[in-house]
Amino acid sequence: MWSHQLLFRLALETIAQGVVSKLGIKLPLSAWLVGWPSAEPASHLCVESEDRDWTPEHLSPFPQHFASSTEKLRHKKCSTLSCSENLKRRAYQAALKELLEDQGLGTVFVGYPEYVDRHLVAPVIRISATEFDRLPRPESPTYAIGDRLWKPHDSLLDAALFQILDYASEALKRPQPGRDFRGLKREYVDICRSAAKDFMYRVAWAAGGRSGLNLFECCNEIASLYHEGVSTRGRLLCCHPSQLERAVQVEFRRRVPITETGWSRKLVAVSSNNHTLVVCAPDEAGLSICGIGAERDLQQVAGAETFIIDFTGHHKWQVNLNDTCLMHVRYGIPSIPSDRMDRAYLERLFKELFPQTQPQDVRRILTLADAAIEQRRGTMIVISKEAEAEAERLESQGTSVTPTLITPDLVKLVTSIDGAVLLDPQGLCYGVGVILDGPATPQGSPARGARYNSAIRYLSAHPGCLIIAVSEDGPVDIFPQRQASHDDRITQQLLQLKELRTNPADDEDMTHSLLQWLNEHRSYFQESQCGALDECVESLKTRWGEE
């Protein structure tokens, strides 16, 4: 499409990954650039992507999707050339999203397309649908604004991705986009804050607010203030104006605008877990504190929602909807709430690594993991079929014990000792306070602590085990950190290696390259994949020895 498209795509992908990480979640994603040559038929699309799980056939139904999207947008009157061009771009944007998702290529976000060297180019962010659907994203209602409809963002992540894509679309307007990184250079935290501001419009509109109120900054200001030496703790119930009479127990004669942050902070002090300040905009202007009420099951009126803004300390607050936390804010930086440990992933990984275990073994390991997380100090649990042998091998740098079926209470005791706890898949303990060994590996990270890197090193030498590393500062890491993208890539590389092993001399460099990649990612292998790789290696050794 143009000479700097690779650099542009890499910059877009880097920003997206950086923002998602700044929001506090792990989410595999990739960036695409999809161009539609202006002189070619609708079926011809150009794609800049590193992903290998798609083919040109995935894009062949594009003409039908484009025609369908165009018809859906026809009701908008477009008498001028600019409107007709805008209709084409919007139809292209909608058709591309629909097409890629219908082809099973994950959850896709598509930015507004811009022309670059006679190509109508749309920036695309593609996310694993399985991982994306795990995040709390209650669908937002649609509001009528004059003769058009407006739908707030479903979540903070949606708002952040739209911010990134809008930014990318603007950068595509620059001469030779991607030639340098000035066109795509913006602080991750700035994008996160802008996304939080956009997301808070959903809260404001649910309470009847129709002005351009920056509720995000108002809440940040309230959370930053002390009252009589005490940090901010209290709750705001943001409800639809039609629910005001039912929600309020003590109504204020003079409503307090939420923009009066000093006054609002003083009133927050009277709220508690049982009683909240009721916020809404009865006159569809700015939001105001209207009185004191109690949290109740307020009926949904006209598709409205009832949010709780919970102030939890100095510079700390969060947004809840139906007992689900949608956003944390700490010192003005928003994040997406997530469990310390991914129980679903732990359960799936445990069953993959130890397929012969019984359901009660799975439940026992999950219970023990929950108990370990409650340990205030960091700790580590290693689950291995070779636990007994490993406890004996590492006896000089740990304490081996007679096989004991460990309980949650015992876990809390033994994890208070520095070092790892060695368990077999049935939950029998063979060692406590064990200092793990292992060779240095490129998968380590100097940004993480000793437990994280110790787990990585040990896993590289013992790929069949499962490790739960609980850091003292909060994160819980489960090893191997297998992702769907890793599984797919490993499977593809193994298949390619099996084909090459029949005659490796024809492409010896490719064979060595595949072996190197597979060896570097061996910690992500399932047991069956380890066997397949060993089989290929032995076959190659035999053939190379013969030659």
C-alpha positions as a Python dict, from the first residue, in 0.01 Angstrom:
ca = {
    (1, 'M'): (0, 0, 0),
    (2, 'W'): (277, 242, 96),
    (3, 'S'): (642, 212, 191),
    (4, 'H'): (610, 279, 566),
    (5, 'Q'): (303, 68, 642),
    (6, 'L'): (501, -189, 849),
    (7, 'L'): (641, 78, 1080),
    (8, 'F'): (297, 233, 1118),
    (9, 'R'): (137, -100, 1206),
    (10, 'L'): (410, -182, 1459),
    (11, 'A'): (368, 158, 1624),
    (12, 'L'): (-10, 107, 1644),
    (13, 'E'): (34, -242, 1793),
    (14, 'T'): (287, -113, 2046),
    (15, 'I'): (53, 162, 2162),
    (16, 'A'): (-242, -76, 2191),
    (17, 'Q'): (-41, -328, 2392),
    (18, 'G'): (102, -53, 2612),
    (19, 'V'): (-240, 95, 2689),
    (20, 'V'): (-395, -244, 2766),
    (21, 'S'): (-105, -320, 2999),
    (22, 'K'): (-143, 21, 3164),
    (23, 'L'): (-509, -63, 3228),
    (24, 'G'): (-386, -359, 3432),
    (25, 'I'): (-497, -654, 3219),
    (26, 'K'): (-331, -917, 3004),
    (27, 'L'): (-497, -938, 2667),
    (28, 'P'): (-340, -1083, 2350),
    (29, 'L'): (-401, -849, 2058),
    (30, 'S'): (-259, -759, 1720),
    (31, 'A'): (-287, -463, 1486),
    (32, 'W'): (-380, -479, 1117),
    (33, 'L'): (-395, -226, 840),
    (34, 'V'): (-655, -310, 575),
    (35, 'G'): (-652, -110, 254),
    (36, 'W'): (-905, -93, -25),
    (37, 'P'): (-747, 24, -353),
    (38, 'S'): (-965, 296, -501),
    (39, 'A'): (-910, 166, -854),
    (40, 'E'): (-983, -199, -776),
    (41, 'P'): (-1310, -392, -734),
    (42, 'A'): (-1451, -428, -385),
    (43, 'S'): (-1322, -784, -349),
    (44, 'H'): (-957, -679, -362),
    (45, 'L'): (-825, -583, -18),
    (46, 'C'): (-466, -535, 94),
    (47, 'V'): (-367, -642, 447),
    (48, 'E'): (-62, -553, 655),
    (49, 'S'): (-48, -812, 936),
    (50, 'E'): (187, -1055, 1108),
    (51, 'D'): (-94, -1298, 1196),
    (52, 'R'): (-84, -1629, 1013),
    (53, 'D'): (-428, -1768, 1098),
    (54, 'W'): (-607, -1608, 805),
    (55, 'T'): (-601, -1641, 427),
    (56, 'P'): (-723, -1419, 139),
    (57, 'E'): (-1033, -1641, 125),
    (58, 'H'): (-1139, -1496, 461),
    (59, 'L'): (-1180, -1159, 288),
    (60, 'S'): (-1355, -1280, -27),
    (61, 'P'): (-1713, -1213, 106),
    (62, 'F'): (-1628, -844, 153),
    (63, 'P'): (-1840, -716, -142),
    (64, 'Q'): (-2158, -865, 7),
    (65, 'H'): (-2080, -721, 352),
    (66, 'F'): (-2005, -380, 202),
    (67, 'A'): (-2330, -376, 6),
    (68, 'S'): (-2525, -476, 316),
    (69, 'S'): (-2360, -210, 532),
    (70, 'T'): (-2420, 55, 267),
    (71, 'E'): (-2792, -27, 255),
    (72, 'K'): (-2817, -4, 633),
    (73, 'L'): (-2672, 347, 620),
    (74, 'R'): (-2879, 462, 321),
    (75, 'H'): (-3143, 620, 543),
    (76, 'K'): (-2894, 902, 607),
    (77, 'K'): (-2947, 1163, 337),
    (78, 'C'): (-2622, 1231, 153),
    (79, 'S'): (-2671, 1499, -107),
    (80, 'T'): (-2316, 1632, -113),
    (81, 'L'): (-1996, 1464, -221),
    (82, 'S'): (-1852, 1481, 130),
    (83, 'C'): (-2154, 1305, 274),
    (84, 'S'): (-2140, 1038, 2),
    (85, 'E'): (-1772, 985, 76),
    (86, 'N'): (-1843, 964, 448),
    (87, 'L'): (-2116, 708, 381),
    (88, 'K'): (-1869, 497, 183),
    (89, 'R'): (-1610, 510, 460),
    (90, 'R'): (-1861, 429, 732),
    (91, 'A'): (-1993, 138, 529),
    (92, 'Y'): (-1637, 14, 471),
    (93, 'Q'): (-1565, 40, 845),
    (94, 'A'): (-1881, -149, 944),
    (95, 'A'): (-1841, -413, 671),
    (96, 'L'): (-1481, -485, 768),
    (97, 'K'): (-1569, -541, 1134),
    (98, 'E'): (-1865, -763, 1045),
    (99, 'L'): (-1661, -961, 792),
    (100, 'L'): (-1363, -1034, 1018),
    (101, 'E'): (-1579, -1134, 1314),
    (102, 'D'): (-1805, -1352, 1098),
    (103, 'Q'): (-1493, -1532, 972),
    (104, 'G'): (-1404, -1627, 1331),
    (105, 'L'): (-1102, -1399, 1353),
    (106, 'G'): (-1179, -1283, 1706),
    (107, 'T'): (-1325, -958, 1838),
    (108, 'V'): (-1236, -675, 1602),
    (109, 'F'): (-1230, -297, 1644),
    (110, 'V'): (-1200, -91, 1325),
    (111, 'G'): (-1104, 275, 1306),
    (112, 'Y'): (-1227, 536, 1060),
    (113, 'P'): (-1054, 478, 722),
    (114, 'E'): (-837, 741, 555),
    (115, 'Y'): (-677, 757, 211),
    (116, 'V'): (-305, 678, 188),
    (117, 'D'): (-151, 657, -161),
    (118, 'R'): (-479, 570, -336),
    (119, 'H'): (-575, 313, -71),
    (120, 'L'): (-860, 361, 173),
    (121, 'V'): (-682, 233, 484),
    (122, 'A'): (-857, 128, 804),
    (123, 'P'): (-661, 65, 1127),
    (124, 'V'): (-775, -255, 1297),
    (125, 'I'): (-718, -399, 1644),
    (126, 'R'): (-788, -769, 1672),
    (127, 'I'): (-836, -942, 2009),
    (128, 'S'): (-892, -1302, 2115),
    (129, 'A'): (-1270, -1331, 2155),
    (130, 'T'): (-1233, -1583, 2439),
    (131, 'E'): (-1013, -1352, 2646),
    (132, 'F'): (-1218, -1044, 2561),
    (133, 'D'): (-1547, -1200, 2666),
    (134, 'R'): (-1412, -1273, 3013),
    (135, 'L'): (-1398, -902, 3096),
    (136, 'P'): (-1697, -725, 3254),
    (137, 'R'): (-1870, -542, 2967),
    (138, 'P'): (-2240, -486, 3044),
    (139, 'E'): (-2401, -354, 2727),
    (140, 'S'): (-2490, 12, 2747),
    (141, 'P'): (-2828, 151, 2639),
    (142, 'T'): (-2875, 373, 2335),
    (143, 'Y'): (-2986, 735, 2377),
    (144, 'A'): (-3166, 962, 2130),
    (145, 'I'): (-2999, 1297, 2065),
    (146, 'G'): (-3225, 1494, 1835),
    (147, 'D'): (-3262, 1292, 1516),
    (148, 'R'): (-2968, 1059, 1584),
    (149, 'L'): (-2881, 783, 1827),
    (150, 'W'): (-2580, 767, 2058),
    (151, 'K'): (-2450, 461, 2243),
    (152, 'P'): (-2192, 505, 2522),
    (153, 'H'): (-1896, 271, 2547),
    (154, 'D'): (-1968, -65, 2706),
    (155, 'S'): (-1648, -61, 2910),
    (156, 'L'): (-1330, 128, 2984),
    (157, 'L'): (-1143, -106, 2747),
    (158, 'D'): (-1385, -26, 2461),
    (159, 'A'): (-1331, 345, 2524),
    (160, 'A'): (-952, 300, 2525),
    (161, 'L'): (-950, 103, 2198),
    (162, 'F'): (-1166, 365, 2028),
    (163, 'Q'): (-927, 635, 2153),
    (164, 'I'): (-632, 447, 2003),
    (165, 'L'): (-805, 393, 1669),
    (166, 'D'): (-920, 756, 1646),
    (167, 'Y'): (-561, 857, 1713),
    (168, 'A'): (-437, 618, 1442),
    (169, 'S'): (-690, 750, 1190),
    (170, 'E'): (-568, 1104, 1251),
    (171, 'A'): (-208, 990, 1209),
    (172, 'L'): (-295, 835, 871),
    (173, 'K'): (-371, 1186, 742),
    (174, 'R'): (-7, 1290, 788),
    (175, 'P'): (232, 1277, 488),
    (176, 'Q'): (393, 933, 459),
    (177, 'P'): (248, 795, 784),
    (178, 'G'): (490, 567, 962),
    (179, 'R'): (802, 736, 826),
    (180, 'D'): (885, 837, 1183),
    (181, 'F'): (718, 780, 1518),
    (182, 'R'): (605, 1139, 1568),
    (183, 'G'): (274, 1057, 1406),
    (184, 'L'): (202, 785, 1663),
    (185, 'K'): (356, 910, 1984),
    (186, 'R'): (130, 963, 2282),
    (187, 'E'): (167, 870, 2648),
    (188, 'Y'): (-24, 556, 2743),
    (189, 'V'): (-156, 717, 3061),
    (190, 'D'): (-301, 1007, 2860),
    (191, 'I'): (-496, 765, 2644),
    (192, 'C'): (-619, 580, 2954),
    (193, 'R'): (-738, 903, 3116),
    (194, 'S'): (-913, 1018, 2798),
    (195, 'A'): (-1082, 678, 2777),
    (196, 'A'): (-1196, 703, 3140),
    (197, 'K'): (-1340, 1048, 3072),
    (198, 'D'): (-1537, 906, 2775),
    (199, 'F'): (-1654, 605, 2976),
    (200, 'M'): (-1784, 827, 3258),
    (201, 'Y'): (-2025, 990, 3012),
    (202, 'R'): (-2217, 663, 3036),
    (203, 'V'): (-2257, 719, 3412),
    (204, 'A'): (-2355, 1083, 3366),
    (205, 'W'): (-2617, 1005, 3101),
    (206, 'A'): (-2764, 725, 3311),
    (207, 'A'): (-2829, 990, 3579),
    (208, 'G'): (-2991, 1229, 3331),
    (209, 'G'): (-2688, 1449, 3272),
    (210, 'R'): (-2681, 1587, 2919),
    (211, 'S'): (-2411, 1851, 2954),
    (212, 'G'): (-2043, 1813, 2871),
    (213, 'L'): (-1961, 1747, 3237),
    (214, 'N'): (-1623, 1586, 3297),
    (215, 'L'): (-1741, 1353, 3574),
    (216, 'F'): (-1407, 1173, 3575),
    (217, 'E'): (-1216, 1482, 3683),
    (218, 'C'): (-1484, 1577, 3937),
    (219, 'C'): (-1447, 1238, 4107),
    (220, 'N'): (-1069, 1266, 4100),
    (221, 'E'): (-1093, 1604, 4272),
    (222, 'I'): (-1335, 1478, 4537),
    (223, 'A'): (-1115, 1174, 4608),
    (224, 'S'): (-808, 1396, 4653),
    (225, 'L'): (-959, 1613, 4929),
    (226, 'Y'): (-939, 1559, 5303),
    (227, 'H'): (-1217, 1656, 5543),
    (228, 'E'): (-1109, 1721, 5900),
    (229, 'G'): (-794, 1520, 5837),
    (230, 'V'): (-980, 1215, 5705),
    (231, 'S'): (-942, 1076, 5352),
    (232, 'T'): (-1243, 1041, 5125),
    (233, 'R'): (-1467, 743, 5196),
    (234, 'G'): (-1830, 727, 5088),
    (235, 'R'): (-2068, 649, 4805),
    (236, 'L'): (-2263, 823, 4534),
    (237, 'L'): (-2571, 659, 4381),
    (238, 'C'): (-2621, 788, 4027),
    (239, 'C'): (-2982, 719, 3932),
    (240, 'H'): (-3229, 821, 3663),
    (241, 'P'): (-3432, 1135, 3751),
    (242, 'S'): (-3755, 933, 3737),
    (243, 'Q'): (-3623, 726, 4028),
    (244, 'L'): (-3529, 1022, 4246),
    (245, 'E'): (-3840, 1021, 4465),
    (246, 'R'): (-3803, 651, 4540),
    (247, 'A'): (-3427, 670, 4601),
    (248, 'V'): (-3413, 972, 4835),
    (249, 'Q'): (-3488, 946, 5205),
    (250, 'V'): (-3365, 1294, 5303),
    (251, 'E'): (-3398, 1545, 5017),
    (252, 'F'): (-3190, 1862, 5006),
    (253, 'R'): (-3382, 2182, 4940),
    (254, 'R'): (-3079, 2320, 4765),
    (255, 'R'): (-2911, 2071, 4537),
    (256, 'V'): (-2533, 2064, 4534),
    (257, 'P'): (-2368, 2063, 4187),
    (258, 'I'): (-2115, 1783, 4162),
    (259, 'T'): (-1874, 2039, 4016),
    (260, 'E'): (-1865, 2204, 4361),
    (261, 'T'): (-1606, 1948, 4464),
    (262, 'G'): (-1525, 2095, 4806),
    (263, 'W'): (-1891, 2100, 4909),
    (264, 'S'): (-1948, 1757, 4755),
    (265, 'R'): (-1649, 1614, 4944),
    (266, 'K'): (-1793, 1743, 5272),
    (267, 'L'): (-2126, 1571, 5203),
    (268, 'V'): (-1958, 1244, 5104),
    (269, 'A'): (-1850, 1209, 5467),
    (270, 'V'): (-2212, 1142, 5576),
    (271, 'S'): (-2255, 845, 5339),
    (272, 'S'): (-2181, 486, 5437),
    (273, 'N'): (-2227, 129, 5316),
    (274, 'N'): (-2599, 149, 5395),
    (275, 'H'): (-2669, 511, 5299),
    (276, 'T'): (-2549, 693, 4991),
    (277, 'L'): (-2567, 1038, 4843),
    (278, 'V'): (-2817, 1038, 4556),
    (279, 'V'): (-2693, 1205, 4237),
    (280, 'C'): (-2896, 1286, 3927),
    (281, 'A'): (-2985, 1569, 3688),
    (282, 'P'): (-3361, 1634, 3720),
    (283, 'D'): (-3351, 1925, 3476),
    (284, 'E'): (-3121, 1744, 3228),
    (285, 'A'): (-2846, 1991, 3306),
    (286, 'G'): (-2550, 1928, 3534),
    (287, 'L'): (-2541, 1647, 3787),
    (288, 'S'): (-2624, 1743, 4145),
    (289, 'I'): (-2632, 1577, 4485),
    (290, 'C'): (-3004, 1576, 4564),
    (291, 'G'): (-3015, 1408, 4905),
    (292, 'I'): (-2938, 1104, 5115),
    (293, 'G'): (-3083, 765, 5027),
    (294, 'A'): (-3040, 393, 5060),
    (295, 'E'): (-2924, 145, 4800),
    (296, 'R'): (-3229, -34, 4667),
    (297, 'D'): (-3327, -243, 4372),
    (298, 'L'): (-3435, 53, 4165),
    (299, 'Q'): (-3641, -53, 3865),
    (300, 'Q'): (-3496, 10, 3525),
    (301, 'V'): (-3673, 307, 3369),
    (302, 'A'): (-3645, 386, 2999),
    (303, 'G'): (-3336, 171, 2969),
    (304, 'A'): (-3154, 371, 3236),
    (305, 'E'): (-2889, 226, 3466),
    (306, 'T'): (-2801, 286, 3831),
    (307, 'F'): (-2430, 325, 3903),
    (308, 'I'): (-2248, 344, 4236),
    (309, 'I'): (-1936, 559, 4264),
    (310, 'D'): (-1746, 428, 4563),
    (311, 'F'): (-1471, 643, 4722),
    (312, 'T'): (-1234, 406, 4903),
    (313, 'G'): (-951, 629, 5024),
    (314, 'H'): (-718, 913, 4933),
    (315, 'H'): (-711, 943, 4553),
    (316, 'K'): (-898, 609, 4523),
    (317, 'W'): (-1243, 544, 4380),
    (318, 'Q'): (-1428, 296, 4161),
    (319, 'V'): (-1743, 260, 3950),
    (320, 'N'): (-1988, -27, 4012),
    (321, 'L'): (-2291, -147, 3822),
    (322, 'N'): (-2509, -429, 3958),
    (323, 'D'): (-2238, -531, 4208),
    (324, 'T'): (-1981, -549, 3928),
    (325, 'C'): (-1682, -317, 3943),
    (326, 'L'): (-1622, -168, 3598),
    (327, 'M'): (-1334, 71, 3672),
    (328, 'H'): (-1078, 138, 3947),
    (329, 'V'): (-908, 477, 3971),
    (330, 'R'): (-595, 532, 4177),
    (331, 'Y'): (-424, 872, 4179),
    (332, 'G'): (-606, 971, 3862),
    (333, 'I'): (-499, 661, 3668),
    (334, 'P'): (-784, 427, 3567),
    (335, 'S'): (-759, 50, 3549),
    (336, 'I'): (-983, -246, 3474),
    (337, 'P'): (-1055, -465, 3778),
    (338, 'S'): (-944, -824, 3754),
    (339, 'D'): (-911, -1117, 3992),
    (340, 'R'): (-566, -1169, 4139),
    (341, 'M'): (-576, -1523, 4003),
    (342, 'D'): (-744, -1656, 3691),
    (343, 'R'): (-919, -1961, 3840),
    (344, 'A'): (-1061, -2070, 3504),
    (345, 'Y'): (-715, -2069, 3347),
    (346, 'L'): (-565, -2254, 3644),
    (347, 'E'): (-833, -2523, 3623),
    (348, 'R'): (-795, -2562, 3244),
    (349, 'L'): (-416, -2574, 3265),
    (350, 'F'): (-423, -2826, 3551),
    (351, 'K'): (-648, -3060, 3351),
    (352, 'E'): (-425, -3027, 3044),
    (353, 'L'): (-103, -3102, 3232),
    (354, 'F'): (-248, -3378, 3451),
    (355, 'P'): (-529, -3541, 3251),
    (356, 'Q'): (-541, -3852, 3475),
    (357, 'T'): (-651, -3660, 3785),
    (358, 'Q'): (-1000, -3681, 3933),
    (359, 'P'): (-1250, -3392, 3979),
    (360, 'Q'): (-1184, -3388, 4354),
    (361, 'D'): (-813, -3332, 4282),
    (362, 'V'): (-898, -3028, 4071),
    (363, 'R'): (-1120, -2885, 4344),
    (364, 'R'): (-852, -2950, 4608),
    (365, 'I'): (-580, -2771, 4410),
    (366, 'L'): (-808, -2470, 4347),
    (367, 'T'): (-888, -2450, 4719),
    (368, 'L'): (-518, -2470, 4811),
    (369, 'A'): (-437, -2197, 4558),
    (370, 'D'): (-703, -1970, 4711),
    (371, 'A'): (-550, -2028, 5055),
    (372, 'A'): (-201, -1946, 4928),
    (373, 'I'): (-321, -1615, 4783),
    (374, 'E'): (-441, -1509, 5128),
    (375, 'Q'): (-81, -1530, 5251),
    (376, 'R'): (37, -1172, 5302),
    (377, 'R'): (391, -1262, 5214),
    (378, 'G'): (468, -1391, 4869),
    (379, 'T'): (485, -1764, 4814),
    (380, 'M'): (510, -2032, 4546),
    (381, 'I'): (341, -2369, 4491),
    (382, 'V'): (489, -2623, 4248),
    (383, 'I'): (266, -2909, 4130),
    (384, 'S'): (449, -3192, 3959),
    (385, 'K'): (421, -3564, 3894),
    (386, 'E'): (784, -3579, 4004),
    (387, 'A'): (724, -3398, 4332),
    (388, 'E'): (864, -3683, 4546),
    (389, 'A'): (1181, -3716, 4339),
    (390, 'E'): (1227, -3338, 4325),
    (391, 'A'): (1188, -3305, 4702),
    (392, 'E'): (1461, -3564, 4745),
    (393, 'R'): (1687, -3399, 4484),
    (394, 'L'): (1645, -3052, 4637),
    (395, 'E'): (1659, -3170, 5001),
    (396, 'S'): (1979, -2974, 5063),
    (397, 'Q'): (1799, -2648, 4979),
    (398, 'G'): (1461, -2714, 5138),
    (399, 'T'): (1275, -2929, 5391),
    (400, 'S'): (1138, -3259, 5266),
    (401, 'V'): (838, -3405, 5450),
    (402, 'T'): (657, -3739, 5458),
    (403, 'P'): (378, -3739, 5197),
    (404, 'T'): (92, -3542, 5353),
    (405, 'L'): (-246, -3453, 5207),
    (406, 'I'): (-230, -3082, 5266),
    (407, 'T'): (-525, -2866, 5377),
    (408, 'P'): (-591, -2494, 5327),
    (409, 'D'): (-495, -2424, 5692),
    (410, 'L'): (-167, -2611, 5647),
    (411, 'V'): (-101, -2419, 5324),
    (412, 'K'): (-124, -2092, 5516),
    (413, 'L'): (134, -2225, 5763),
    (414, 'V'): (388, -2379, 5526),
    (415, 'T'): (375, -2091, 5276),
    (416, 'S'): (492, -1856, 5551),
    (417, 'I'): (835, -2020, 5505),
    (418, 'D'): (1050, -1867, 5233),
    (419, 'G'): (1068, -2101, 4934),
    (420, 'A'): (831, -2320, 4735),
    (421, 'V'): (586, -2591, 4841),
    (422, 'L'): (615, -2913, 4636),
    (423, 'L'): (286, -3096, 4569),
    (424, 'D'): (184, -3381, 4346),
    (425, 'P'): (-139, -3351, 4136),
    (426, 'Q'): (-342, -3517, 4415),
    (427, 'G'): (-237, -3251, 4667),
    (428, 'L'): (20, -3459, 4857),
    (429, 'C'): (298, -3239, 4996),
    (430, 'Y'): (659, -3361, 4970),
    (431, 'G'): (859, -3050, 5051),
    (432, 'V'): (832, -2700, 5199),
    (433, 'G'): (1063, -2402, 5189),
    (434, 'V'): (1229, -2543, 4876),
    (435, 'I'): (1465, -2313, 4684),
    (436, 'L'): (1415, -2394, 4316),
    (437, 'D'): (1698, -2421, 4066),
    (438, 'G'): (1716, -2397, 3688),
    (439, 'P'): (1923, -2248, 3404),
    (440, 'A'): (1904, -1884, 3297),
    (441, 'T'): (1642, -1828, 3028),
    (442, 'P'): (1549, -1538, 2795),
    (443, 'Q'): (1190, -1560, 2922),
    (444, 'G'): (1297, -1400, 3254),
    (445, 'S'): (1226, -1036, 3332),
    (446, 'P'): (1443, -796, 3538),
    (447, 'A'): (1126, -595, 3601),
    (448, 'R'): (979, -883, 3806),
    (449, 'G'): (1090, -1026, 4138),
    (450, 'A'): (1285, -1333, 4246),
    (451, 'R'): (982, -1565, 4265),
    (452, 'Y'): (870, -1487, 3911),
    (453, 'N'): (1216, -1544, 3762),
    (454, 'S'): (1278, -1851, 3978),
    (455, 'A'): (955, -2004, 3845),
    (456, 'I'): (1057, -1928, 3486),
    (457, 'R'): (1400, -2090, 3533),
    (458, 'Y'): (1264, -2402, 3701),
    (459, 'L'): (989, -2442, 3441),
    (460, 'S'): (1240, -2425, 3154),
    (461, 'A'): (1405, -2739, 3293),
    (462, 'H'): (1082, -2910, 3405),
    (463, 'P'): (815, -2826, 3144),
    (464, 'G'): (560, -3077, 3277),
    (465, 'C'): (494, -2898, 3607),
    (466, 'L'): (252, -2622, 3709),
    (467, 'I'): (367, -2329, 3924),
    (468, 'I'): (159, -2071, 4113),
    (469, 'A'): (375, -1772, 4209),
    (470, 'V'): (218, -1523, 4451),
    (471, 'S'): (408, -1194, 4464),
    (472, 'E'): (416, -989, 4780),
    (473, 'D'): (312, -678, 4588),
    (474, 'G'): (-6, -832, 4448),
    (475, 'P'): (23, -1020, 4116),
    (476, 'V'): (-42, -1395, 4096),
    (477, 'D'): (130, -1566, 3803),
    (478, 'I'): (40, -1914, 3681),
    (479, 'F'): (305, -2101, 3481),
    (480, 'P'): (324, -2201, 3206),
    (481, 'Q'): (163, -1878, 3086),
    (482, 'R'): (2, -2042, 2790),
    (483, 'Q'): (-213, -1834, 2556),
    (484, 'A'): (-431, -1944, 2268),
    (485, 'S'): (-189, -1774, 2030),
    (486, 'H'): (101, -1979, 2173),
    (487, 'D'): (-90, -2306, 2138),
    (488, 'D'): (-178, -2230, 1776),
    (489, 'R'): (175, -2121, 1688),
    (490, 'I'): (335, -2424, 1858),
    (491, 'T'): (101, -2659, 1671),
    (492, 'Q'): (183, -2490, 1338),
    (493, 'Q'): (558, -2500, 1401),
    (494, 'L'): (549, -2868, 1501),
    (495, 'L'): (354, -2959, 1187),
    (496, 'Q'): (606, -2772, 974),
    (497, 'L'): (895, -2945, 1152),
    (498, 'K'): (737, -3287, 1091),
    (499, 'E'): (719, -3209, 719),
    (500, 'L'): (1081, -3094, 708),
    (501, 'R'): (1219, -3391, 901),
    (502, 'T'): (1155, -3618, 601),
    (503, 'N'): (1425, -3429, 412),
    (504, 'P'): (1584, -3163, 635),
    (505, 'A'): (1889, -3116, 413),
    (506, 'D'): (1669, -2943, 157),
    (507, 'D'): (1602, -2661, 405),
    (508, 'E'): (1849, -2700, 691),
    (509, 'D'): (1835, -2333, 791),
    (510, 'M'): (1456, -2346, 826),
    (511, 'T'): (1483, -2665, 1033),
    (512, 'H'): (1733, -2508, 1272),
    (513, 'S'): (1520, -2195, 1296),
    (514, 'L'): (1210, -2399, 1388),
    (515, 'L'): (1404, -2602, 1645),
    (516, 'Q'): (1540, -2286, 1806),
    (517, 'W'): (1195, -2125, 1830),
    (518, 'L'): (1034, -2439, 1970),
    (519, 'N'): (1311, -2480, 2226),
    (520, 'E'): (1273, -2119, 2343),
    (521, 'H'): (897, -2169, 2390),
    (522, 'R'): (910, -2515, 2541),
    (523, 'S'): (773, -2389, 2874),
    (524, 'Y'): (439, -2332, 2694),
    (525, 'F'): (416, -2691, 2569),
    (526, 'Q'): (150, -2938, 2661),
    (527, 'E'): (273, -3288, 2748),
    (528, 'S'): (173, -3427, 2408),
    (529, 'Q'): (360, -3145, 2232),
    (530, 'C'): (675, -3223, 2432),
    (531, 'G'): (656, -3583, 2307),
    (532, 'A'): (600, -3471, 1947),
    (533, 'L'): (904, -3241, 1959),
    (534, 'D'): (1127, -3509, 2115),
    (535, 'E'): (1017, -3752, 1843),
    (536, 'C'): (1106, -3501, 1570),
    (537, 'V'): (1444, -3425, 1729),
    (538, 'E'): (1536, -3794, 1753),
    (539, 'S'): (1430, -3847, 1391),
    (540, 'L'): (1642, -3551, 1278),
    (541, 'K'): (1943, -3671, 1478),
    (542, 'T'): (1919, -4012, 1313),
    (543, 'R'): (1883, -3869, 962),
    (544, 'W'): (2163, -3612, 1004),
    (545, 'G'): (2382, -3885, 1150),
    (546, 'E'): (2323, -4101, 843),
    (547, 'E'): (2409, -3813, 611),
}
